[in-house]
Short mmCIF file of C-alpha atoms in Angstrom, two decimals:
data_model
loop_
_atom_site.label_atom_id
_atom_site.label_comp_id
_atom_site.label_asym_id
_atom_site.label_seq_id
_atom_site.Cartn_x
_atom_site.Cartn_y
_atom_site.Cartn_z
CA GLY R 5 -19.57 -17.15 -13.03
CA ILE R 6 -20.83 -13.68 -13.84
CA GLN R 7 -18.85 -11.94 -16.60
CA VAL R 8 -18.04 -8.26 -16.09
CA GLU R 9 -16.84 -6.03 -18.93
CA GLN R 10 -15.61 -2.51 -18.39
CA SER R 11 -15.07 0.12 -21.03
CA PRO R 12 -13.04 1.86 -22.08
CA PRO R 13 -9.90 0.07 -20.83
CA ASP R 14 -7.93 3.31 -20.79
CA LEU R 15 -9.01 6.93 -20.58
CA ILE R 16 -6.84 10.03 -20.80
CA LEU R 17 -8.46 13.28 -19.67
CA GLN R 18 -7.49 16.88 -19.44
CA GLU R 19 -8.08 18.35 -15.99
CA GLY R 20 -11.60 19.74 -15.80
CA ALA R 21 -13.07 17.33 -18.35
CA ASN R 22 -16.05 15.07 -17.72
CA SER R 23 -16.09 11.33 -18.45
CA THR R 24 -18.28 8.22 -18.33
CA LEU R 25 -17.10 4.73 -17.47
CA ARG R 26 -19.26 1.77 -18.29
CA CYS R 27 -19.74 -1.64 -16.69
CA ASN R 28 -21.69 -4.45 -18.37
CA PHE R 29 -22.52 -7.68 -16.62
CA SER R 30 -23.84 -10.98 -17.83
CA ASP R 31 -26.45 -11.96 -15.26
CA SER R 32 -28.84 -10.55 -12.68
CA VAL R 33 -27.07 -9.30 -9.53
CA ASN R 34 -28.02 -8.02 -6.13
CA ASN R 35 -24.76 -6.24 -5.45
CA LEU R 36 -22.80 -3.78 -7.57
CA GLN R 37 -19.93 -1.70 -6.24
CA TRP R 38 -17.55 0.79 -7.84
CA PHE R 39 -14.00 1.10 -6.48
CA HIS R 40 -11.07 3.39 -7.14
CA GLN R 41 -7.64 1.81 -6.74
CA ASN R 42 -5.14 4.39 -5.62
CA PRO R 43 -1.42 4.41 -6.42
CA TRP R 44 -0.73 2.45 -3.19
CA GLY R 45 -3.02 -0.34 -4.36
CA GLN R 46 -5.82 0.32 -1.90
CA LEU R 47 -9.39 -0.22 -3.06
CA ILE R 48 -11.44 2.80 -2.16
CA ASN R 49 -15.16 2.15 -2.05
CA LEU R 50 -16.93 4.68 -4.19
CA PHE R 51 -20.51 3.42 -4.48
CA TYR R 52 -22.69 0.55 -3.46
CA ILE R 53 -25.31 0.77 -6.19
CA PRO R 54 -27.21 -2.40 -7.21
CA SER R 55 -29.84 -0.14 -8.79
CA GLY R 56 -30.72 3.48 -9.15
CA THR R 57 -28.58 6.63 -9.07
CA LYS R 58 -26.26 8.04 -6.41
CA GLN R 59 -24.05 11.07 -6.25
CA ASN R 60 -21.03 11.87 -4.09
CA GLY R 61 -19.43 15.16 -4.87
CA ARG R 62 -18.05 15.15 -8.42
CA LEU R 63 -18.80 11.47 -8.81
CA SER R 64 -22.11 9.89 -9.59
CA ALA R 65 -23.23 6.44 -10.65
CA THR R 66 -26.30 4.90 -12.22
CA THR R 67 -27.17 1.23 -12.40
CA VAL R 68 -29.92 -0.10 -14.72
CA ALA R 69 -30.22 -3.60 -13.33
CA THR R 70 -32.82 -4.77 -15.85
CA GLU R 71 -30.45 -3.93 -18.70
CA ARG R 72 -27.35 -5.19 -16.85
CA TYR R 73 -25.14 -2.13 -16.93
CA SER R 74 -23.81 0.56 -14.68
CA LEU R 75 -22.22 3.93 -15.44
CA LEU R 76 -19.78 5.94 -13.37
CA TYR R 77 -19.60 9.65 -14.13
CA ILE R 78 -16.62 11.81 -13.24
CA SER R 79 -17.23 15.52 -13.60
CA SER R 80 -14.64 18.32 -13.55
CA SER R 81 -11.84 15.72 -13.30
CA GLN R 82 -8.78 16.45 -11.16
CA THR R 83 -5.33 14.85 -11.24
CA THR R 84 -6.19 13.06 -8.00
CA ASP R 85 -8.88 11.16 -9.89
CA SER R 86 -6.18 9.23 -11.72
CA GLY R 87 -6.02 5.52 -11.05
CA VAL R 88 -7.89 2.39 -11.90
CA TYR R 89 -11.63 2.20 -11.52
CA PHE R 90 -13.16 -1.21 -10.91
CA CYS R 91 -16.71 -2.38 -11.15
CA ALA R 92 -17.60 -5.45 -9.12
CA VAL R 93 -20.85 -7.36 -9.14
CA GLY R 94 -22.30 -10.21 -7.13
CA ARG R 95 -25.23 -12.44 -6.52
CA ASP R 96 -25.28 -14.08 -3.10
CA TYR R 97 -22.23 -12.34 -1.75
CA LYS R 98 -19.15 -13.27 -3.79
CA LEU R 99 -17.97 -10.33 -5.98
CA SER R 100 -16.72 -10.69 -9.57
CA PHE R 101 -14.52 -7.83 -10.70
CA GLY R 102 -14.08 -6.33 -14.10
CA ALA R 103 -10.65 -5.66 -15.58
CA GLY R 104 -10.89 -1.98 -14.72
CA THR R 105 -10.63 1.34 -16.53
CA THR R 106 -7.30 3.15 -16.11
CA VAL R 107 -7.95 6.85 -15.91
CA THR R 108 -5.15 9.38 -16.36
CA VAL R 109 -5.94 13.03 -15.72
CA ARG R 110 -3.39 15.48 -17.05
CA ALA R 111 -2.88 18.94 -15.61
CA GLU N 17 -16.42 5.21 10.68
CA PRO N 18 -15.48 1.57 11.29
CA GLU N 19 -13.05 0.07 8.86
CA VAL N 20 -11.38 -3.21 7.96
CA THR N 21 -7.68 -3.32 8.90
CA GLN N 22 -4.96 -5.64 7.57
CA THR N 23 -1.46 -6.45 8.74
CA PRO N 24 1.23 -6.40 7.58
CA SER N 25 0.96 -3.88 4.79
CA HIS N 26 3.89 -5.52 3.01
CA GLN N 27 5.38 -8.98 3.50
CA VAL N 28 8.47 -10.30 1.80
CA THR N 29 9.15 -14.00 2.08
CA GLN N 30 11.27 -16.73 0.57
CA MET N 31 9.70 -19.38 -1.64
CA GLY N 32 8.60 -22.36 0.43
CA GLN N 33 8.03 -20.37 3.60
CA GLU N 34 4.72 -20.10 5.41
CA VAL N 35 2.98 -16.75 5.68
CA ILE N 36 0.00 -15.59 7.69
CA LEU N 37 -1.93 -12.53 6.58
CA ARG N 38 -4.12 -10.91 9.24
CA CYS N 39 -7.34 -9.02 9.02
CA VAL N 40 -9.62 -7.39 11.57
CA PRO N 41 -13.10 -7.13 10.03
CA ILE N 42 -15.70 -4.62 11.05
CA SER N 43 -17.31 -5.75 14.29
CA ASN N 44 -20.79 -7.19 13.94
CA HIS N 45 -20.11 -8.22 10.34
CA LEU N 46 -20.85 -11.87 9.72
CA TYR N 47 -19.35 -12.67 6.34
CA PHE N 48 -15.64 -12.49 5.58
CA TYR N 49 -13.71 -12.76 2.34
CA TRP N 50 -10.24 -12.96 0.92
CA TYR N 51 -9.46 -11.72 -2.56
CA ARG N 52 -6.16 -11.38 -4.36
CA GLN N 53 -4.83 -9.22 -7.18
CA ILE N 54 -1.76 -10.18 -9.11
CA LEU N 55 0.06 -7.07 -10.34
CA GLY N 56 -1.71 -5.57 -13.36
CA GLN N 57 -4.60 -8.00 -13.24
CA LYS N 58 -8.15 -7.97 -11.94
CA VAL N 59 -9.15 -8.73 -8.39
CA GLU N 60 -10.04 -12.39 -7.90
CA PHE N 61 -12.20 -14.05 -5.25
CA LEU N 62 -10.35 -16.62 -3.09
CA VAL N 63 -12.68 -17.71 -0.27
CA SER N 64 -15.70 -16.72 1.78
CA PHE N 65 -16.17 -17.57 5.44
CA TYR N 66 -19.35 -17.57 7.51
CA ASN N 67 -20.25 -18.99 10.86
CA ASN N 68 -16.71 -20.27 11.41
CA GLU N 69 -16.46 -22.27 8.24
CA ILE N 70 -15.71 -21.82 4.60
CA SER N 71 -18.89 -21.19 2.62
CA GLU N 72 -17.31 -20.98 -0.83
CA LYS N 73 -13.87 -21.16 -2.34
CA SER N 74 -12.37 -20.64 -5.78
CA GLU N 75 -10.12 -22.95 -7.79
CA ILE N 76 -7.16 -20.84 -6.69
CA PHE N 77 -7.81 -21.72 -3.02
CA ASP N 78 -6.05 -25.09 -3.01
CA ASP N 79 -4.61 -27.14 -0.15
CA GLN N 80 -1.79 -24.63 0.35
CA PHE N 81 -4.31 -22.08 1.59
CA SER N 82 -6.31 -22.03 4.80
CA VAL N 83 -8.43 -19.51 6.68
CA GLU N 84 -9.20 -19.23 10.33
CA ARG N 85 -11.03 -16.99 12.77
CA PRO N 86 -8.87 -17.71 15.82
CA ASP N 87 -10.76 -15.29 18.09
CA GLY N 88 -13.72 -12.93 17.94
CA SER N 89 -11.88 -10.25 15.99
CA ASN N 90 -9.13 -11.60 13.77
CA PHE N 91 -9.50 -13.37 10.43
CA THR N 92 -6.36 -14.95 8.93
CA LEU N 93 -5.22 -16.30 5.59
CA LYS N 94 -2.37 -18.81 5.75
CA ILE N 95 -0.27 -19.92 2.80
CA ARG N 96 1.67 -23.03 3.84
CA SER N 97 4.45 -23.14 1.30
CA THR N 98 4.64 -20.01 -0.79
CA LYS N 99 5.37 -20.05 -4.51
CA LEU N 100 6.59 -17.26 -6.76
CA GLU N 101 3.13 -17.03 -8.30
CA ASP N 102 1.60 -16.23 -4.87
CA SER N 103 3.11 -12.77 -5.14
CA ALA N 104 0.09 -10.47 -5.17
CA MET N 105 -1.97 -8.00 -3.23
CA TYR N 106 -4.30 -9.76 -0.81
CA PHE N 107 -7.48 -8.03 0.27
CA CYS N 108 -9.78 -8.93 3.16
CA ALA N 109 -13.42 -7.83 3.09
CA SER N 110 -16.33 -8.06 5.47
CA VAL N 111 -20.04 -7.75 4.92
CA ALA N 112 -23.02 -6.83 7.08
CA ILE N 113 -25.79 -7.32 4.55
CA LEU N 114 -24.57 -7.11 0.95
CA GLU N 115 -22.12 -4.22 0.64
CA GLN N 116 -18.50 -5.40 1.01
CA PHE N 117 -16.00 -3.33 2.88
CA PHE N 118 -12.40 -3.87 1.86
CA GLY N 119 -9.24 -3.52 3.89
CA PRO N 120 -6.18 -1.70 2.56
CA GLY N 121 -4.52 -4.94 1.45
CA THR N 122 -1.27 -6.80 2.14
CA ARG N 123 1.29 -6.81 -0.59
CA LEU N 124 3.00 -10.22 -0.59
CA THR N 125 6.30 -10.59 -2.39
CA VAL N 126 7.73 -14.13 -2.76
CA LEU N 127 11.42 -14.28 -3.67
#
């Protein structure tokens, strides 16, 4: 199956700081999604981004499919941004998840 | 905005008991999935379902698991005889084209 590596595994930020999370994958894909897992365990869909760049408020994401990586940017972080961020990729529907980046934003 | 719903949100059961986890996918979606996440680990694919049959399943999805679409709206995952290691968060997802929409999950605790 497709291997997905996320870095860094853990990230501690001061409120207001910016950060970049990375997702590398081992094969060509036609689906890439970023999720935020909240403290209740729910997976919140952030971006569907198999290629290109998207922005949603303080979050943005870029996927360079030819180089097999995606980046998630968090700007002006807030304590509510804390949680685990997962990258998931797929080819022909089934998603393979990375191990996640645990983000802790301190007030 | 349409969303995937799952019930129950939390299920506690005794080892050896049967459990049924329920999902209502987004209407008009054609592909349905179950994933699971053991506490502290990554989310893992279990099974995909299309046109009223399993299209792909993982090694985890053994004979103890089954899926069904009993009517036009519900999609269920049954575990026949639960084991301690089945304790996990179970997510249902549905797809229209490629983007997968996930439900809020059912937390299964096997005692």
